[in-house]
Amino acid sequence: MAADILLPMHITSFLERTLRRRSFLRAAGATAASSALLLAGCGSDDDPTPTNTTASLTFSSNDNGLLNFAYLLEQIEATFYQKVVDAFPSDFTAEDKAAFIDLRDHEVIHREFLKFALGSNAYDRSLPGAIIFNFSSFTLTTRAGVYAAARTLEDLGVAAYNGAAKRIADAGYLALLSKLSSVEARHAAFVREQAQPGSFAGPDVISATDGLDVVKTPTEVAASLVSIVPLTLVVDGLTNLS
Amino acid sequence: MNFLHLLARLATLDTEHTALTQAPRRAALSRLGQAGTALLPALLAGLATPAQAGQKEVRTRLDALKLILKLENLQNAFYSRALGLLPGGPANPATFFGSAATRDAIQTIQSQQQKHAALYGQLITNAGSALDASPNYDFTGSRNGTQPAVYPDVYTNPDTFLKVAQLLKDASVQTYKGQAAFLQSDNYLLETTVRAHSTEARHAAHIRTLRRQRGATVKSWVSATDTAITTAGSPQHAVYTTETNINQYVSLSGLVTRVPFDSTLPINVGTPALSASALLAKVAEAFDEPIESVTAESILQVFTY
């Protein structure tokens, strides 16, 4: 059970439509299947009887699934940076602010790039609203907290792209994703250094044995997203790609 | 794709790139030396993204590994000299960098560089191929005094040293990116290479951060707002000419389509909104570009004799 989701009554019709689209989504590279989906705009204060439901998002075992997974990661990063930019910590310097506006812009560009590349295959084309990400595991009111959160997300992004490379079939997509991944690594080095001086390429990310950067399978990446994404991410199909 | 067209395309590519597919390369008797393995991915990439001429290169996996090793060996020598681990560096390596933090960072980079060099050397020898002889290095760019030095104070002025470091790191990220295309047929080599690639990108960002801390106008990511460190017409300039690119291509329903960053994509989300040129500068920042092997070689040649 990844998420307990309160579902306001007025969402029901959206859900019915969404569930009818399940077969379409499966073909499109990602499947949203659930007894409930968390929807944007469900800010109602109504308190219907809470029901425990499991919503899941299944990524298909192909390039579209991998691109959708990258798209989800970029959505998370863009949302995170927008949240920081909307309410900078009081101890942020002018330099911090400028850097975070850059970071926000880059991630929005990555997100929209991947969405465009996916076209009708984007997993959320047929969802009635955006997924609401949960950043409550981070402290976003202090400079230190924000940089630590950014470090976690950027290192995860680098690890995810490094893990995706050998699973991508299309050479063009491989080339495109590598254009994004090194920018993520630049971000990671920058925010790590701000979080802790001297840590830009620390032993927790760069192997002391061979100098290689962190790599994670889609399954490992999904496990790191449990607190952030209120849906169970089903990525075994991606991990099994080679 | 029509198969005859594919064959025609293959023939064209072979003609264009004979220099890179010379028979002696294949004589390495290594499974890595099989040109065909790299051909198909490179071909498809070339067709998917017509603006990237570099993707049409045809290289073997062995070619790719050797270029990466050359790059890592050169950088390892560059940092080892600076730290006094090899002769030819600063008169007093202990104080050259001005701060312990900078020296520590350079040590971290050198140590990881050395591991990359050892790893790629091993990958090549394990595959049964001999390593190329090490060249001589001259990081002033004078090629052992045979031409005017480009960076005469590389080991007497830490700002010059960091400028050359940035150039080499940015070029390294681009070189890895370019060579990864030729390693796609081997999962282990590809994953190793993308992991070394992102390590290099972390280094590149940090060298830029160090320069900014010393007063240079430079972001940790490659930006049009960075003060230029190369001059037009030099081999080094190729590192930055491609980084202003805002044209990315994807395949949509079988059609090669330019991503409309400059028109319909909803990416101008700031308050106040950015000007068109400022927005496209951010687009360029958000993508690191590859360089072709010949470009990478010409940059390495500046420091080699």
Coordinates of N, CA and C in Angstrom, one line a residue, chain A residues 75-242:
Chain A
Q75 N 9.3 15.8 -13.9 CA 8.1 16.5 -13.4 C 8.4 16.7 -11.9
I76 N 8.9 15.7 -11.2 CA 9.1 15.8 -9.8 C 10.2 16.9 -9.5
E77 N 11.2 16.9 -10.3 CA 12.3 17.9 -10.1 C 11.7 19.3 -10.3
A78 N 11.0 19.5 -11.4 CA 10.5 20.8 -11.8 C 9.5 21.3 -10.7
T79 N 8.7 20.4 -10.2 CA 7.7 20.8 -9.2 C 8.4 21.2 -7.9
F80 N 9.5 20.4 -7.6 CA 10.2 20.7 -6.4 C 10.9 22.1 -6.5
Y81 N 11.5 22.4 -7.6 CA 12.2 23.7 -7.7 C 11.2 24.8 -7.8
Q82 N 10.0 24.6 -8.4 CA 9.0 25.6 -8.5 C 8.6 26.0 -7.0
K83 N 8.4 24.9 -6.2 CA 8.0 25.1 -4.9 C 9.0 25.9 -4.1
V84 N 10.3 25.7 -4.3 CA 11.3 26.5 -3.6 C 11.3 27.9 -4.1
V85 N 11.2 28.1 -5.4 CA 11.2 29.4 -6.0 C 9.9 30.2 -5.5
D86 N 8.8 29.5 -5.3 CA 7.6 30.2 -4.9 C 7.8 30.7 -3.4
A87 N 8.6 30.1 -2.6 CA 8.8 30.5 -1.2 C 10.2 30.2 -0.8
F88 N 11.1 31.1 -1.3 CA 12.6 30.9 -0.9 C 12.8 30.9 0.6
P89 N 13.6 30.0 1.1 CA 14.0 30.1 2.5 C 14.5 31.5 2.9
S90 N 14.3 31.9 4.1 CA 14.7 33.3 4.4 C 16.2 33.5 4.4
D91 N 16.9 32.4 4.6 CA 18.4 32.6 4.6 C 19.0 32.3 3.2
F92 N 18.2 32.3 2.1 CA 18.7 32.1 0.8 C 19.4 33.5 0.4
T93 N 20.6 33.4 -0.3 CA 21.2 34.6 -0.8 C 20.7 34.9 -2.2
A94 N 21.1 36.0 -2.7 CA 20.7 36.4 -4.1 C 21.3 35.3 -5.1
E95 N 22.5 34.9 -4.7 CA 23.1 33.9 -5.6 C 22.3 32.5 -5.6
D96 N 21.9 32.1 -4.4 CA 21.1 30.9 -4.3 C 19.8 31.1 -5.1
K97 N 19.2 32.2 -5.0 CA 17.9 32.4 -5.7 C 18.1 32.3 -7.2
A98 N 19.2 33.0 -7.7 CA 19.5 32.9 -9.2 C 19.7 31.5 -9.6
A99 N 20.5 30.8 -8.8 CA 20.8 29.4 -9.1 C 19.5 28.5 -9.2
F100 N 18.6 28.7 -8.2 CA 17.4 27.9 -8.2 C 16.4 28.3 -9.3
I101 N 16.5 29.5 -9.7 CA 15.6 29.9 -10.9 C 16.2 29.2 -12.1
D102 N 17.5 29.1 -12.2 CA 18.1 28.3 -13.3 C 17.7 26.9 -13.3
L103 N 17.8 26.3 -12.1 CA 17.5 24.9 -11.9 C 16.0 24.6 -12.2
R104 N 15.2 25.5 -11.8 CA 13.7 25.4 -12.1 C 13.5 25.4 -13.6
D105 N 14.2 26.4 -14.2 CA 14.0 26.6 -15.7 C 14.5 25.3 -16.5
H106 N 15.7 24.8 -16.1 CA 16.2 23.7 -16.8 C 15.3 22.5 -16.6
E107 N 14.7 22.3 -15.4 CA 13.9 21.1 -15.2 C 12.6 21.2 -15.9
V108 N 12.0 22.4 -16.0 CA 10.8 22.6 -16.7 C 11.1 22.4 -18.2
I109 N 12.2 22.8 -18.7 CA 12.6 22.6 -20.1 C 12.7 21.1 -20.4
H110 N 13.4 20.3 -19.4 CA 13.5 18.9 -19.6 C 12.2 18.2 -19.6
R111 N 11.3 18.7 -18.7 CA 10.0 18.1 -18.5 C 9.2 18.2 -19.8
E112 N 9.2 19.5 -20.3 CA 8.4 19.7 -21.5 C 9.0 19.1 -22.8
F113 N 10.3 19.0 -22.8 CA 11.0 18.3 -23.9 C 10.5 16.8 -23.9
L114 N 10.6 16.2 -22.8 CA 10.2 14.7 -22.7 C 8.7 14.6 -23.0
K115 N 7.9 15.5 -22.5 CA 6.5 15.4 -22.8 C 6.2 15.5 -24.3
F116 N 6.9 16.4 -25.0 CA 6.8 16.6 -26.4 C 7.3 15.4 -27.1
A117 N 8.4 14.8 -26.7 CA 9.0 13.6 -27.3 C 8.0 12.5 -27.2
L118 N 7.3 12.4 -26.1 CA 6.4 11.3 -25.9 C 5.1 11.4 -26.7
G119 N 4.7 12.7 -27.0 CA 3.5 12.9 -27.7 C 2.3 12.3 -27.1
S120 N 1.6 11.5 -27.8 CA 0.4 10.9 -27.3 C 0.7 9.8 -26.3
N121 N 2.0 9.4 -26.2 CA 2.4 8.3 -25.3 C 2.7 8.8 -23.9
A122 N 2.6 10.1 -23.6 CA 2.9 10.6 -22.3 C 1.9 10.0 -21.3
Y123 N 2.4 9.5 -20.2 CA 1.5 8.7 -19.3 C 0.3 9.5 -18.8
D124 N 0.5 10.8 -18.7 CA -0.5 11.6 -18.1 C -1.5 12.3 -19.1
R125 N -1.3 12.0 -20.4 CA -2.2 12.6 -21.4 C -3.7 12.4 -21.0
S126 N -3.9 11.2 -20.5 CA -5.3 10.8 -20.3 C -5.7 10.8 -18.8
L127 N -4.8 11.3 -18.0 CA -5.2 11.5 -16.6 C -6.0 12.8 -16.5
P128 N -6.9 12.9 -15.6 CA -7.7 14.1 -15.5 C -7.0 15.2 -14.8
G129 N -5.8 14.9 -14.2 CA -5.1 16.0 -13.6 C -3.7 15.6 -13.3
A130 N -2.8 16.5 -12.9 CA -1.5 16.1 -12.6 C -1.4 15.4 -11.2
I131 N -0.4 14.5 -11.1 CA -0.1 13.9 -9.8 C 0.4 15.0 -8.8
I132 N -0.1 14.9 -7.6 CA 0.4 15.8 -6.6 C 1.6 15.2 -5.9
F133 N 2.7 15.7 -6.0 CA 3.9 15.1 -5.4 C 4.0 15.6 -3.9
N134 N 4.6 14.8 -3.1 CA 4.6 15.1 -1.7 C 6.1 15.3 -1.2
F135 N 6.4 16.5 -0.9 CA 7.8 16.8 -0.5 C 7.9 17.0 1.0
S136 N 7.0 16.5 1.8 CA 7.0 16.7 3.2 C 8.1 16.0 3.9
S137 N 8.8 15.1 3.3 CA 10.0 14.5 3.9 C 11.2 15.4 3.9
F138 N 11.1 16.5 3.2 CA 12.2 17.5 3.1 C 11.8 18.7 4.0
T139 N 12.9 19.4 4.4 CA 12.7 20.7 5.1 C 13.0 21.8 4.0
L140 N 11.9 22.5 3.7 CA 12.1 23.5 2.6 C 12.1 24.9 3.1
T141 N 12.2 25.1 4.4 CA 12.1 26.4 5.0 C 13.5 26.9 5.3
T142 N 14.6 26.1 5.2 CA 15.9 26.6 5.4 C 16.8 26.3 4.2
R143 N 17.8 27.1 4.1 CA 18.8 26.9 3.0 C 19.4 25.5 3.0
A144 N 19.8 25.1 4.2 CA 20.4 23.8 4.4 C 19.4 22.7 3.9
G145 N 18.2 22.8 4.4 CA 17.2 21.8 4.1 C 16.9 21.7 2.6
V146 N 16.8 22.9 1.9 CA 16.5 22.9 0.5 C 17.7 22.3 -0.3
Y147 N 18.9 22.7 0.1 CA 20.1 22.1 -0.7 C 20.2 20.6 -0.5
A148 N 19.9 20.2 0.8 CA 19.9 18.7 1.0 C 18.9 18.0 0.2
A149 N 17.7 18.6 0.1 CA 16.6 18.0 -0.7 C 17.0 18.0 -2.2
A150 N 17.6 19.1 -2.7 CA 18.0 19.1 -4.1 C 19.1 18.1 -4.4
R151 N 20.0 17.9 -3.4 CA 21.0 16.9 -3.5 C 20.4 15.5 -3.7
T152 N 19.5 15.2 -2.9 CA 18.8 13.9 -3.0 C 18.2 13.7 -4.4
L153 N 17.4 14.7 -4.8 CA 16.7 14.6 -6.1 C 17.7 14.5 -7.3
E154 N 18.7 15.4 -7.3 CA 19.6 15.4 -8.4 C 20.5 14.2 -8.5
D155 N 21.0 13.7 -7.3 CA 21.7 12.4 -7.4 C 20.9 11.3 -7.8
L156 N 19.6 11.3 -7.5 CA 18.7 10.3 -7.9 C 18.5 10.4 -9.4
G157 N 18.4 11.6 -9.9 CA 18.2 11.8 -11.4 C 19.4 11.3 -12.1
V158 N 20.6 11.6 -11.7 CA 21.8 11.1 -12.3 C 21.8 9.5 -12.3
A159 N 21.5 9.0 -11.2 CA 21.5 7.5 -11.0 C 20.5 6.9 -12.0
A160 N 19.3 7.5 -12.1 CA 18.3 7.0 -12.9 C 18.7 7.0 -14.4
Y161 N 19.2 8.2 -14.8 CA 19.6 8.3 -16.2 C 20.8 7.3 -16.5
N162 N 21.7 7.1 -15.6 CA 22.8 6.2 -15.8 C 22.2 4.7 -15.9
G163 N 21.2 4.5 -15.1 CA 20.6 3.1 -15.2 C 19.7 2.9 -16.4
A164 N 19.2 4.0 -17.0 CA 18.3 3.9 -18.1 C 19.1 3.6 -19.4
A165 N 20.4 4.1 -19.5 CA 21.1 4.1 -20.8 C 21.1 2.7 -21.4
K166 N 21.5 1.7 -20.7 CA 21.7 0.4 -21.4 C 20.3 -0.3 -21.7
R167 N 19.2 0.3 -21.1 CA 17.9 -0.3 -21.3 C 17.2 0.4 -22.5
I168 N 17.7 1.5 -23.0 CA 17.1 2.2 -24.1 C 17.5 1.5 -25.4
A169 N 16.5 1.2 -26.2 CA 16.8 0.6 -27.5 C 17.2 1.5 -28.6
D170 N 16.6 2.6 -28.7 CA 16.8 3.6 -29.8 C 18.0 4.4 -29.6
A171 N 18.9 4.5 -30.5 CA 20.1 5.2 -30.4 C 19.9 6.7 -30.3
G172 N 18.8 7.2 -31.0 CA 18.5 8.6 -30.9 C 18.1 9.0 -29.5
Y173 N 17.3 8.2 -28.9 CA 16.9 8.5 -27.5 C 18.0 8.4 -26.6
L174 N 18.9 7.4 -26.8 CA 20.1 7.4 -25.9 C 20.9 8.7 -26.0
A175 N 21.1 9.2 -27.2 CA 21.8 10.4 -27.4 C 21.1 11.6 -26.7
L176 N 19.8 11.6 -26.9 CA 19.0 12.7 -26.3 C 19.1 12.7 -24.7
L177 N 18.9 11.5 -24.2 CA 18.9 11.4 -22.7 C 20.3 11.8 -22.1
S178 N 21.3 11.4 -22.9 CA 22.7 11.8 -22.4 C 22.9 13.3 -22.4
K179 N 22.2 14.0 -23.2 CA 22.3 15.5 -23.2 C 21.7 16.0 -21.9
L180 N 20.7 15.3 -21.4 CA 20.0 15.8 -20.2 C 20.8 15.3 -19.0
S181 N 21.4 14.1 -19.0 CA 22.0 13.5 -17.8 C 23.2 14.2 -17.3
S182 N 24.0 14.8 -18.3 CA 25.2 15.5 -17.8 C 24.8 16.8 -17.2
V183 N 23.7 17.4 -17.6 CA 23.2 18.6 -17.0 C 22.7 18.3 -15.6
E184 N 22.1 17.2 -15.4 CA 21.6 16.8 -14.1 C 22.9 16.6 -13.2
A185 N 23.9 16.0 -13.7 CA 25.2 15.8 -13.0 C 25.8 17.1 -12.6
R186 N 25.7 18.1 -13.5 CA 26.2 19.4 -13.2 C 25.4 20.0 -12.0
H187 N 24.1 19.9 -12.1 CA 23.2 20.3 -11.0 C 23.6 19.7 -9.7
A188 N 23.8 18.3 -9.8 CA 24.1 17.5 -8.6 C 25.4 18.0 -7.9
A189 N 26.4 18.2 -8.7 CA 27.7 18.7 -8.2 C 27.6 20.1 -7.5
F190 N 26.8 20.9 -8.2 CA 26.6 22.3 -7.6 C 25.8 22.2 -6.3
V191 N 24.7 21.5 -6.2 CA 23.9 21.6 -5.0 C 24.6 20.8 -3.9
R192 N 25.3 19.7 -4.2 CA 26.1 19.0 -3.2 C 27.1 19.9 -2.6
E193 N 27.8 20.6 -3.4 CA 28.8 21.5 -2.9 C 28.3 22.6 -1.9
Q194 N 27.1 23.1 -2.2 CA 26.4 24.1 -1.4 C 25.9 23.4 -0.1
A195 N 25.5 22.1 -0.2 CA 25.0 21.4 1.0 C 26.2 21.1 1.9
Q196 N 27.3 20.7 1.3 CA 28.4 20.3 2.1 C 29.7 20.5 1.2
P197 N 30.5 21.6 1.6 CA 31.7 21.9 0.8 C 32.6 20.7 0.7
G198 N 33.1 20.4 -0.6 CA 34.0 19.4 -0.8 C 33.3 18.1 -1.2
S199 N 32.0 18.1 -1.3 CA 31.3 16.8 -1.6 C 30.8 16.7 -3.0
F200 N 31.3 17.6 -3.9 CA 30.7 17.5 -5.3 C 30.8 16.2 -6.0
A201 N 31.9 15.4 -5.6 CA 32.0 14.1 -6.2 C 32.4 13.1 -5.1
G202 N 31.6 13.2 -4.0 CA 32.0 12.4 -2.8 C 31.8 10.9 -3.0
P203 N 32.4 10.2 -2.1 CA 32.4 8.7 -2.2 C 31.0 8.1 -2.1
D204 N 30.0 8.8 -1.6 CA 28.7 8.3 -1.6 C 28.1 8.2 -3.0
V205 N 28.6 8.9 -3.9 CA 28.1 8.8 -5.3 C 29.2 8.3 -6.3
I206 N 30.4 8.7 -6.1 CA 31.5 8.2 -7.0 C 32.2 7.1 -6.4
S207 N 32.2 5.9 -7.1 CA 32.9 4.7 -6.5 C 34.4 5.0 -6.3
A208 N 34.8 4.6 -5.0 CA 36.2 4.7 -4.7 C 37.1 3.7 -5.5
T209 N 36.4 2.7 -6.0 CA 37.2 1.7 -6.7 C 37.5 2.1 -8.2
D210 N 36.5 2.5 -8.9 CA 36.7 2.8 -10.3 C 36.4 4.2 -10.8
G211 N 36.0 5.1 -9.8 CA 35.7 6.5 -10.2 C 34.4 6.6 -11.0
L212 N 33.6 5.6 -11.0 CA 32.3 5.7 -11.7 C 31.2 6.2 -10.9
D213 N 30.3 7.0 -11.5 CA 29.2 7.6 -10.8 C 28.1 6.6 -10.5
V214 N 27.2 7.1 -9.7 CA 26.1 6.2 -9.1 C 25.2 5.8 -10.3
V215 N 24.7 4.5 -10.1 CA 23.7 4.0 -11.1 C 22.6 3.2 -10.3
K216 N 21.4 3.4 -10.7 CA 20.3 2.7 -10.1 C 19.4 2.1 -11.2
T217 N 18.8 0.9 -10.8 CA 17.8 0.3 -11.7 C 16.5 1.1 -11.5
P218 N 15.6 1.0 -12.5 CA 14.3 1.7 -12.3 C 13.6 1.2 -11.0
T219 N 13.8 0.0 -10.6 CA 13.2 -0.5 -9.4 C 13.8 0.2 -8.2
E220 N 15.1 0.4 -8.2 CA 15.8 1.1 -7.1 C 15.3 2.6 -7.1
V221 N 15.2 3.2 -8.2 CA 14.8 4.6 -8.3 C 13.4 4.7 -7.7
A222 N 12.5 3.8 -8.2 CA 11.1 3.9 -7.7 C 11.0 3.7 -6.2
A223 N 11.9 2.9 -5.6 CA 11.9 2.7 -4.2 C 12.2 4.0 -3.5
S224 N 13.1 4.8 -4.1 CA 13.5 6.1 -3.5 C 12.4 7.2 -3.7
L225 N 11.4 6.9 -4.5 CA 10.3 7.9 -4.7 C 9.1 7.6 -3.9
V226 N 9.1 6.6 -3.1 CA 7.9 6.2 -2.4 C 7.2 7.3 -1.6
S227 N 8.1 8.1 -0.9 CA 7.5 9.2 -0.1 C 7.0 10.4 -0.9
I228 N 7.5 10.5 -2.2 CA 7.2 11.6 -3.0 C 6.0 11.4 -3.9
V229 N 5.9 10.2 -4.5 CA 4.8 9.9 -5.5 C 3.7 9.1 -4.8
P230 N 2.5 9.6 -4.8 CA 1.4 8.9 -4.1 C 0.8 7.8 -4.9
L231 N 1.6 7.2 -5.7 CA 1.1 6.1 -6.5 C 2.2 5.0 -6.4
T232 N 1.7 3.7 -6.5 CA 2.7 2.7 -6.6 C 3.3 2.6 -8.0
L233 N 4.6 2.8 -8.1 CA 5.2 2.8 -9.4 C 5.6 1.3 -9.8
V234 N 5.0 0.8 -10.8 CA 5.3 -0.5 -11.2 C 6.3 -0.5 -12.4
V235 N 7.6 -0.8 -12.1 CA 8.7 -0.5 -13.0 C 9.5 -1.8 -13.3
D236 N 9.0 -2.9 -12.9 CA 9.7 -4.2 -13.1 C 10.0 -4.4 -14.6
G237 N 9.1 -4.0 -15.4 CA 9.3 -4.2 -16.9 C 10.4 -3.4 -17.4
L238 N 10.6 -2.2 -16.7 CA 11.8 -1.4 -17.1 C 13.1 -2.0 -16.7
T239 N 13.1 -2.4 -15.4 CA 14.3 -3.0 -14.8 C 14.7 -4.2 -15.6
N240 N 13.8 -5.0 -16.1 CA 14.1 -6.2 -16.8 C 14.6 -6.0 -18.3
L241 N 14.5 -4.8 -18.7 CA 15.0 -4.4 -20.1 C 16.5 -4.5 -20.0
S242 N 17.1 -4.9 -21.2 CA 18.6 -4.9 -21.2 C 19.0 -4.6 -22.7

